Coordinates of C-alpha atoms and ligand atoms in Angstrom, one line a residue:
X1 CA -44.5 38.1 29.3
X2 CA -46.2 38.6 25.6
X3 CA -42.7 39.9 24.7
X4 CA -41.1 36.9 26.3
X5 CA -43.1 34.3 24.6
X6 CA -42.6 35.9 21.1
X7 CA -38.9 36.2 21.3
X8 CA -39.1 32.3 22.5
X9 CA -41.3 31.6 19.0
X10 CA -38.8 34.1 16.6
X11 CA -35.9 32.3 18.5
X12 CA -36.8 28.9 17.7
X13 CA -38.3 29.8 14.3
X14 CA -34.6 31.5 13.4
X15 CA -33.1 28.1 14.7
X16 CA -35.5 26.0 11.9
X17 CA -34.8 28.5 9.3
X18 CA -31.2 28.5 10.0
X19 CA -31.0 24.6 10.1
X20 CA -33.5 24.1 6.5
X21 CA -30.8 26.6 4.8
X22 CA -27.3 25.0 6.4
X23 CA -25.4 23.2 3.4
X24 CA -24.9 19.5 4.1
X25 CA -21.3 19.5 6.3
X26 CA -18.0 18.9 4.6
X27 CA -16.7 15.4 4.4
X28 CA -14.1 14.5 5.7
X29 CA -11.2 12.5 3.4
X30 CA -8.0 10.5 4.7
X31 CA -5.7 10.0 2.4
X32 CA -2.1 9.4 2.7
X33 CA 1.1 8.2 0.3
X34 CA 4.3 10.1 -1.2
X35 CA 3.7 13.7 -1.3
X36 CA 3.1 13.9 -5.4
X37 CA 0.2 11.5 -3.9
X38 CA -1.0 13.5 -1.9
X39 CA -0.7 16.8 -4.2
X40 CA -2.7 15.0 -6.4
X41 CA -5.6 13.9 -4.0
X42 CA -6.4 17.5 -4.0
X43 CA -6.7 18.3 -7.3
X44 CA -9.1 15.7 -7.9
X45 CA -11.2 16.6 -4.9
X46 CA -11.5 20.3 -6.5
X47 CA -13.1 18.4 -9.5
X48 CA -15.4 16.7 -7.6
X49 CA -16.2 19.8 -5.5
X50 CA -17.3 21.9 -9.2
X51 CA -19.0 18.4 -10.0
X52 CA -21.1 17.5 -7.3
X53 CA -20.6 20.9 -5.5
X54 CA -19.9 19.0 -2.1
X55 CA -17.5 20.5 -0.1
X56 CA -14.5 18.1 1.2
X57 CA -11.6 18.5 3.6
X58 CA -8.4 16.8 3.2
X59 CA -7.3 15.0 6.6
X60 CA -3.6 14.4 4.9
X61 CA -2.0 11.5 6.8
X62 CA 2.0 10.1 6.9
X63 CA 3.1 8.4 4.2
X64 CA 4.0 5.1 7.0
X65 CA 1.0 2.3 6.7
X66 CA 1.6 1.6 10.7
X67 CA 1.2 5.3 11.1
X68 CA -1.8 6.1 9.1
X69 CA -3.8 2.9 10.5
X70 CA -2.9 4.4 13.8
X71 CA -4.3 7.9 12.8
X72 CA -7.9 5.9 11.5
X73 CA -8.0 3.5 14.7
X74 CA -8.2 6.3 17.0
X75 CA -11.3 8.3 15.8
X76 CA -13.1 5.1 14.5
X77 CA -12.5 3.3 18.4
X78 CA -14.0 7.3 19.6
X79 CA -16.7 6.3 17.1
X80 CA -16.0 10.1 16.2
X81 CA -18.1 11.1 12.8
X82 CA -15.0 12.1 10.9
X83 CA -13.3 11.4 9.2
X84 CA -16.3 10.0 6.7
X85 CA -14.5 8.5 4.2
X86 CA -10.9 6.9 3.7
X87 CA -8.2 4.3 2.5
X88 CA -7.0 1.6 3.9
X89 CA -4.3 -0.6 3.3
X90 CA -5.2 -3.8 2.0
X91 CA -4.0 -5.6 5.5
X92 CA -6.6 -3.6 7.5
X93 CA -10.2 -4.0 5.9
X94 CA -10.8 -7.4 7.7
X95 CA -9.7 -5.8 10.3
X96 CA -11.7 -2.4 10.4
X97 CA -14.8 -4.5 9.1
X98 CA -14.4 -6.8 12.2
X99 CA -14.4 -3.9 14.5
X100 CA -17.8 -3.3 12.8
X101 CA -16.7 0.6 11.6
X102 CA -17.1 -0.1 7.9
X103 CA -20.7 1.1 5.8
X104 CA -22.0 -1.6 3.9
X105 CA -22.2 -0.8 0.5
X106 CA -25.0 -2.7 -1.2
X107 CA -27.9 -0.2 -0.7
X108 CA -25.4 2.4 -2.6
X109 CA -24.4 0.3 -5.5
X110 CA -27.9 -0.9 -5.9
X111 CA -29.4 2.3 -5.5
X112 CA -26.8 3.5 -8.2
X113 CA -26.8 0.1 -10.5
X114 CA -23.3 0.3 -10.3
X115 CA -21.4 -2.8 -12.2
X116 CA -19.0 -4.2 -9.7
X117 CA -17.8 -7.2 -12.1
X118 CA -15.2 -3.9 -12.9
X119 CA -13.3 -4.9 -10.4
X120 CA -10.8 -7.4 -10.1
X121 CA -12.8 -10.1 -9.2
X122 CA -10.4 -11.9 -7.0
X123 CA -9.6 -9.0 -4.7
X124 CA -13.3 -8.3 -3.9
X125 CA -13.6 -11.8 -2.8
X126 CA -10.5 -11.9 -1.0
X127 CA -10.1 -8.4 0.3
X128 CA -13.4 -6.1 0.3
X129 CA -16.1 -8.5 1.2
X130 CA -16.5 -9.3 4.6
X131 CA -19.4 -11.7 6.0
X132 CA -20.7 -11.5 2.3
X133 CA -21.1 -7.6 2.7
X134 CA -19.3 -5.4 0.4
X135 CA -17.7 -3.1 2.8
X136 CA -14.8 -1.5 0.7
X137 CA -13.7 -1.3 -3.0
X138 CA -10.4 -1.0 -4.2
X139 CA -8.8 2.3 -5.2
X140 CA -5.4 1.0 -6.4
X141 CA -3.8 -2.5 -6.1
X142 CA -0.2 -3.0 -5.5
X143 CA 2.7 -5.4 -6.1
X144 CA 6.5 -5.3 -5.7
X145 CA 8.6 -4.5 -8.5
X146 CA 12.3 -4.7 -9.7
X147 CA 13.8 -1.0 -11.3
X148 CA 16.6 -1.2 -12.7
X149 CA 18.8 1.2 -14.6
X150 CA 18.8 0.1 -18.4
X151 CA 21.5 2.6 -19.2
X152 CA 24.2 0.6 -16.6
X153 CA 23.1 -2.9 -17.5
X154 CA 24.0 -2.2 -21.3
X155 CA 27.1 -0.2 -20.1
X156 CA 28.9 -3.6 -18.5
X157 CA 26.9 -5.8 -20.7
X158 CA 24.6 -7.6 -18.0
X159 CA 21.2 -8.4 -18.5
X160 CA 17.9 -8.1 -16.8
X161 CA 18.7 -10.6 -13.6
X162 CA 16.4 -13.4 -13.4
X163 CA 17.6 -14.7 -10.1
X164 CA 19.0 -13.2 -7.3
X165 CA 22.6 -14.8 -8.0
X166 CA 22.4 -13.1 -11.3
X167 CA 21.5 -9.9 -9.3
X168 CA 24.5 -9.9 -6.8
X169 CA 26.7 -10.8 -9.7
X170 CA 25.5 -8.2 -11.7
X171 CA 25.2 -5.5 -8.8
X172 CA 29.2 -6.7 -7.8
X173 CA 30.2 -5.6 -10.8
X174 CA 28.6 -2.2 -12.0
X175 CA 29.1 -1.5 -7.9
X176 CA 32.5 -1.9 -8.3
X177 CA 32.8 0.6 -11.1
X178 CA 30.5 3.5 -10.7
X179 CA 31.4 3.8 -6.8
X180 CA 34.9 4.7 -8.7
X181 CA 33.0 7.9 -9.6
X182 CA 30.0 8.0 -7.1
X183 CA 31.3 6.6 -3.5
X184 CA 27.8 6.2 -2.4
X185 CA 26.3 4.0 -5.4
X186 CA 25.1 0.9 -4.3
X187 CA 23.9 -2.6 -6.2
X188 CA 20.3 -3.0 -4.9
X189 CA 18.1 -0.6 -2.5
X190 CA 15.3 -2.1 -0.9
X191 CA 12.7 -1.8 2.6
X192 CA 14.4 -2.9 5.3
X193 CA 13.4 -0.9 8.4
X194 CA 11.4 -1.8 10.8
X195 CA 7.6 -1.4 9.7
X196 CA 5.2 -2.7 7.8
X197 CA 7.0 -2.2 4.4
X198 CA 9.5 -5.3 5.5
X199 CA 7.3 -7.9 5.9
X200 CA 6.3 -7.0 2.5
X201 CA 10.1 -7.3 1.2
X202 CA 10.6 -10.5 3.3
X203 CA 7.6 -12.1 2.1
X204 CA 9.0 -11.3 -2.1
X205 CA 11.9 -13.4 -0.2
X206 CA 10.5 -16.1 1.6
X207 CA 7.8 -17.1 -1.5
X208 CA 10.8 -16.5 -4.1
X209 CA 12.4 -19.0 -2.1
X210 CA 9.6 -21.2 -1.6
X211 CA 8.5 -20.5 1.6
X212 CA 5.9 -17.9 2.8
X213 CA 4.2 -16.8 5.9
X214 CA 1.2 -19.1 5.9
X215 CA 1.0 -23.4 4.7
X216 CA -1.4 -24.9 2.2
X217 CA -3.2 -25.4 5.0
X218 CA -3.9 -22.1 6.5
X219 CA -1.6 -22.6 8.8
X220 CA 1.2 -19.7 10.2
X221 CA 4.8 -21.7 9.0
X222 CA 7.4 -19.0 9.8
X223 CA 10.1 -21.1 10.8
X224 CA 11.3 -23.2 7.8
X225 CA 13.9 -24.1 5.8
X226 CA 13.3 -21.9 3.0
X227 CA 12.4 -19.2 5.1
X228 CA 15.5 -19.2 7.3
X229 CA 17.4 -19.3 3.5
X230 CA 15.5 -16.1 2.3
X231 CA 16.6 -14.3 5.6
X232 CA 19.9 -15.4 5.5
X233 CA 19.9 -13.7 1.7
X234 CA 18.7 -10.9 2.6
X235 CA 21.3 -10.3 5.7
X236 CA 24.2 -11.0 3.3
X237 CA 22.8 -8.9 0.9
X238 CA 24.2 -5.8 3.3
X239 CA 26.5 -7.5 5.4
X240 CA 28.6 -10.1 3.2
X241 CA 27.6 -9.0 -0.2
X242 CA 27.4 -5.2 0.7
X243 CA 25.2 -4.6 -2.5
X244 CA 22.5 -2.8 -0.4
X245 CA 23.7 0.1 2.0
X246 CA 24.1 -0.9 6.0
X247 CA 21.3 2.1 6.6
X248 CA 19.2 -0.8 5.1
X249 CA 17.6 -1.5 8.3
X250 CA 17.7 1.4 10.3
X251 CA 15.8 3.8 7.7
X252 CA 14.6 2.5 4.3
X253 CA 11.6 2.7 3.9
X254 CA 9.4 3.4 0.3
X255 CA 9.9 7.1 0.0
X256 CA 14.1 6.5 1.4
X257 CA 14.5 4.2 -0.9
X258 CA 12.9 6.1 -4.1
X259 CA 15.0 8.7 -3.2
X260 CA 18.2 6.8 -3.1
X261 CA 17.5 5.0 -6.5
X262 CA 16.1 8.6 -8.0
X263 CA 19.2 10.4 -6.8
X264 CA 21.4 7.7 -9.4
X265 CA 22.7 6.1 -6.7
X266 CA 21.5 2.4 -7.6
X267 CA 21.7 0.3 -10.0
X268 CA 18.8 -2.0 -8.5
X269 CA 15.7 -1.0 -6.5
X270 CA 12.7 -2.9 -4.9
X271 CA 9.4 -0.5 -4.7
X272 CA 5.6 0.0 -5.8
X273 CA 4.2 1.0 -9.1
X274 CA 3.8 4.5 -7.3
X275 CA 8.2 5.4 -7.8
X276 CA 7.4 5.0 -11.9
X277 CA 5.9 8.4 -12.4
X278 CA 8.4 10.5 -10.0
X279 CA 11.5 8.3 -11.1
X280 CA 10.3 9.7 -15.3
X281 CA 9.2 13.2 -14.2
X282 CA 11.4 15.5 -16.3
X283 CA 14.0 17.1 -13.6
X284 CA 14.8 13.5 -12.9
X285 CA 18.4 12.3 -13.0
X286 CA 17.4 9.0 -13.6
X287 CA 14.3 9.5 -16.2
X288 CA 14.7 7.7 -19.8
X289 CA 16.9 5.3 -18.2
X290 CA 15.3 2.9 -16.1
X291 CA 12.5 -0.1 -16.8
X292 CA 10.8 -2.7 -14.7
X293 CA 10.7 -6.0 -14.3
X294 CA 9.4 -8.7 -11.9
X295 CA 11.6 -9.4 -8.4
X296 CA 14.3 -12.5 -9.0
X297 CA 13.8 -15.8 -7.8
X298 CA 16.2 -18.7 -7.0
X299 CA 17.3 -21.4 -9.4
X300 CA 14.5 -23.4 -8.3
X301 CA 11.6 -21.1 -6.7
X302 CA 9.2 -18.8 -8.1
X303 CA 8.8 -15.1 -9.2
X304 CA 6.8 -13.2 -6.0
X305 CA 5.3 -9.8 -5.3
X306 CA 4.1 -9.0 -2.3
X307 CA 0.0 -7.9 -2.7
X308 CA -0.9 -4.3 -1.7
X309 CA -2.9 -1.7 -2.3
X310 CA -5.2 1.0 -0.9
X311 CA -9.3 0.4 -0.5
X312 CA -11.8 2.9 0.2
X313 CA -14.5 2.8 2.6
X314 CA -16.9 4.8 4.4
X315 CA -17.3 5.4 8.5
X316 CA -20.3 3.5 10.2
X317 CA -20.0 6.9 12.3
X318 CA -20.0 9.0 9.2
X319 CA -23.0 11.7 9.8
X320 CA -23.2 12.3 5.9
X321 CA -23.4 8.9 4.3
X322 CA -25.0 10.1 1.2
X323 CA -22.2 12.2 -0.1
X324 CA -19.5 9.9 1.3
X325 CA -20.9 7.7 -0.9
X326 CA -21.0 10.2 -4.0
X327 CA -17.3 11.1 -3.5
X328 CA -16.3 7.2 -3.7
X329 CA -18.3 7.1 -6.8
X330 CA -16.6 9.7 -8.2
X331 CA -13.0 7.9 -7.0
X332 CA -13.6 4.8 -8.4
X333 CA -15.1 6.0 -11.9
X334 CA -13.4 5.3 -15.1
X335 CA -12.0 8.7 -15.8
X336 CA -11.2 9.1 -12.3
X337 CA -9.1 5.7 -12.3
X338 CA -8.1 6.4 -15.3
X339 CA -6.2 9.7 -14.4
X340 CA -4.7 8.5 -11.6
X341 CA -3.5 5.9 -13.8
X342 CA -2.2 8.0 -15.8
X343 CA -0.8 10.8 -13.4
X344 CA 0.5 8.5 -10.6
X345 CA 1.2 5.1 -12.4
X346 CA -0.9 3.2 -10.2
X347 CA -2.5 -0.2 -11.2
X348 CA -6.1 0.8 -11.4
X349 CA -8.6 -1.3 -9.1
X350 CA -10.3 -1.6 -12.1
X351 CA -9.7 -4.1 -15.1
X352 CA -11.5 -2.4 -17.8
X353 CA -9.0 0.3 -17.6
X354 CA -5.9 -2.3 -18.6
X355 CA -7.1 -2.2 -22.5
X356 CA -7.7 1.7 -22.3
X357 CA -6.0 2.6 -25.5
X358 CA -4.8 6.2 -24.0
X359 CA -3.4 4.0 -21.4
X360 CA -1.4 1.4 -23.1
X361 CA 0.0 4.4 -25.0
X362 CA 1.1 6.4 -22.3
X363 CA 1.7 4.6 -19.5
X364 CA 3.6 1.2 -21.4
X365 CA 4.9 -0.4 -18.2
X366 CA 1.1 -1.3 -17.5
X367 CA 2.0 -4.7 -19.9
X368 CA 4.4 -5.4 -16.3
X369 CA 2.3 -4.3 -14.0
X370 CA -0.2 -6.3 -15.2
X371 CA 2.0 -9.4 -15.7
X372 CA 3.3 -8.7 -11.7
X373 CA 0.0 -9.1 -10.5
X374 CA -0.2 -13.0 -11.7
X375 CA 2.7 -13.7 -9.4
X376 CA 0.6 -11.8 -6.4
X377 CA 1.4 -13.3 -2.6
X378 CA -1.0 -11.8 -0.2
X379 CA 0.0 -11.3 3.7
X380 CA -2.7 -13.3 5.8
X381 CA -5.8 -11.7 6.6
X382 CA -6.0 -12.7 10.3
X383 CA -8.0 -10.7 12.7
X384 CA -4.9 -10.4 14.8
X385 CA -2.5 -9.9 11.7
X386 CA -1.3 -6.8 13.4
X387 CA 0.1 -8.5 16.0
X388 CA 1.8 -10.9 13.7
X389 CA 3.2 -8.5 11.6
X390 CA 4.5 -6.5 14.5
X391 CA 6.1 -9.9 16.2
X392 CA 7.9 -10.7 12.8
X393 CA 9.2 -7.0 12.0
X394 CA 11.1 -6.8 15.1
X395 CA 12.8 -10.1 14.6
X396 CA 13.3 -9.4 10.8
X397 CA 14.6 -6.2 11.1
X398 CA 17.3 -7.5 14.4
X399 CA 18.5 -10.5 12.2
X400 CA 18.7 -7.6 9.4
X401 CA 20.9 -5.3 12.1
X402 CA 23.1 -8.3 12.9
X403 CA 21.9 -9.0 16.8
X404 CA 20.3 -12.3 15.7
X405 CA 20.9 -15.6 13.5
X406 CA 17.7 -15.8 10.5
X407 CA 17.4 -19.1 12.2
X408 CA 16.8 -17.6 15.9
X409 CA 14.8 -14.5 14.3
X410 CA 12.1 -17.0 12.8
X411 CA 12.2 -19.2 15.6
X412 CA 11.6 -16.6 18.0
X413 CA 9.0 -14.8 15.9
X414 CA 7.0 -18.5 15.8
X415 CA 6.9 -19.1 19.2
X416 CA 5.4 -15.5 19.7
X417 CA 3.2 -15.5 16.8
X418 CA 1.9 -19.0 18.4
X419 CA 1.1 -17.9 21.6
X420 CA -1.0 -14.8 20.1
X421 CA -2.6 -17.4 17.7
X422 CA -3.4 -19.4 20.9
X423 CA -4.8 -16.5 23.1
X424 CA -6.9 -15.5 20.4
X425 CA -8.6 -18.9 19.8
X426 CA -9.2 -19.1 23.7
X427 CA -10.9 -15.9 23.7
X428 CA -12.9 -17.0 20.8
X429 CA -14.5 -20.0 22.3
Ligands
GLC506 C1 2.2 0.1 0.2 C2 1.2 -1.1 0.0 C3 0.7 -1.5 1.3 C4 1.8 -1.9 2.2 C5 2.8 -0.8 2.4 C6 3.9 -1.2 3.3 O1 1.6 1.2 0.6 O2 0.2 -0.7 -0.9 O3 -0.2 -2.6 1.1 O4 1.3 -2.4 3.4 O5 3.2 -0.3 1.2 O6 4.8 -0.1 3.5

């Protein structure tokens, strides 16, 4: 009995000492993006591991927004404790903060005097704060961009386009030409599947058109005029004008099209400040030759790009809060921004790093970047934006394919987007 109770005591004692001695557990990190992205993610996380000495693991997610929201929304709904920290698209904060599975971040940034008025000001407000809590803060903002292929232009003598007729003129021509040589070139490469990435490219149409997805008012206008005209652009842009290539709607999507462009296949190509740094890496076929603009606009509309970029947060379920919080610290630092700035060509969540002379140096399309961002259009942030986005997609992407009018695709999509719309505000009262 003696030996029984002592063996009890030395167990429990051993479980104590074990426990007081056990390092904090690793955090858990979801990041996603290209795969030079995602190469990079890891380097930075083995600086932070020699700085902080808090151990990480990579949960490395697809490069697909739909996809990686899925991977998050299944843990977070399991309130599961990993993974602890992790980006979101800017479409989903609203979201994930609604659900209630985003940390509040006052108590840190207090605790820390951190300066938020870093920040681009207008994308806290709009994007990160939620019920007046700061629940995320942005790790890179994104907008959409024109490439174009500086060495062609000069070669036929046309210049930067500043509408789209002066793009399908211009991508008639060299198309004409270089398919002499290259069978597969085409005039203008762009997101068309079916995801997330083309109501991004749609919206670019609709506001450049003057149109949009949402009224002065707040209220949902898919089915317009100007709308219907953007669609109708964007369908002749592979099917009458046969400047963009008919897999346009069955599989481009950011990294497809980056490839195509990359490969010196186009002359044109619609993407996110990420392609800059792998389109100029040095085995590149198309580095030295290629520049950036903003997206055309008609005669009478207005330059757009559509608003994105990734936010971090921290799990309300995360079991190690402290150190989630010390590696977004360490992400959204200066020098952190500031290399991925450098290394990735993002457009740092941070304005102080804009007038970085090192920057402005080596990384001179910032000037565009920054002048892209004034002509920002954000996709609604709805609590049942998913939904919407899902409802227009489809239709988009069957107007893109051919099996519908633009007119019957935006009908369609706002008789469905109303009746969601509707359910929700029933279930709401
Ligand atoms: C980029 C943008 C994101 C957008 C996605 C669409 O990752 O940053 O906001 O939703 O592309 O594919």
């Amino acid at each position: 009995m003696k030996y029984y109770k002592l063996s009890i005591i030395l167990y429990i004692l051993c479980i104590l000492f074990s426990n007081c001695s056990q390092e904090p557990p690793t955090l858990t990190f979801a990041i996603g993006g290209a795969p030079s992205e995602v190469e990079y993610w890891e380097i930075l996380i083995k600086k932070f591991k020699e700085k902080s000495n808090i151990s990480v693991k990579i949960l490395r997610q697809p490069t697909d927004t739909d996809q990686r929201r899925q991977g998050l929304v299944i843990p977070l709904k399991a309130k599961k404790k990993d993974p602890d920290v992790f980006l979101m698209d800017v479409i989903w904060v609203g979201q994930f903060a609604a659900s209630d599975w985003l940390q509040p971040l006052a108590h840190y940034i207090n605790k820390d005097t951190l300066n938020v008025d870093v920040f681009f000001q207008s994308i806290i407000e709009q994007v990160d704060m939620y019920n007046k809590k700061l629940v995320a803060l942005p790790v890179y903002i994104d907008c959409g961009l024109l490439y174009y292929r500086k060495d062609l232009l000069e070669k036929y003598g046309c210049v930067i386009p500043e509408t789209w007729d002066d793009l399908i003129h211009c991508a008639q021509i060299i198309q004409k030409h270089e398919k002499k040589e290259n069978p597969q070139f085409r005039g203008f490469v762009w997101q068309g599947a079916q995801y997330e990435g083309l109501i991004c490219t749609f919206l670019e149409f609709a506001v450049s058109h003057r149109g949009g997805i949402v009224d002065k008012n707040g209220n949902i206008v898919i089915n317009c005029k100007e709308n219907i005209e953007a669609l109708e652009l964007m369908k002749n842009m592979i099917h009458s004008y046969k400047i963009s290539p008919p897999n346009t709607f069955t599989e481009m999507k950011e990294e497809e099209v980056r490839l195509f462009f990359d490969a010196g296949n186009a002359l044109f190509e619609r993407n996110w400040p990420y392609a800059w740094s792998l389109h100029e890496r040095e085995d590149s076929p198309v580095q030295g030759k290629i520049a950036i603009t903003l997206l055309p606009k008609t005669a009478d509309g207005k330059n757009a790009a559509a608003l994105g970029g990734w936010h971090i947060g921290i799990s309300k379920y995360s079991d190690n809060k402290d150190n989630a919080w010390e590696l977004v610290k360490f992400i959204i630092a200066y020098e952190t921004q500031k290399e991925l700035t450098l290394n990735l060509g993002w457009n740092p969540g941070r304005s102080d790093i804009y007038d970085d002379s090192e920057i402005k140096e080596n990384v001179p399309h910032i000037a565009v970047l920054k002048k892209a961002f004034e002509y920002t259009a954000a996709r609604p942030n709805l609590p049942y934006y998913t939904q919407l986005s899902e409802i227009l997609q489809r239709h988009i992407n069957a107007c893109l394919s051919g099996k519908l009018s633009a007119h019957k695709a935006l009908f369609q999509s706002q008789k469905e987007i109303e009746r969601i719309v509707d359910i929700y505000h029933v279930s709401n009262q």
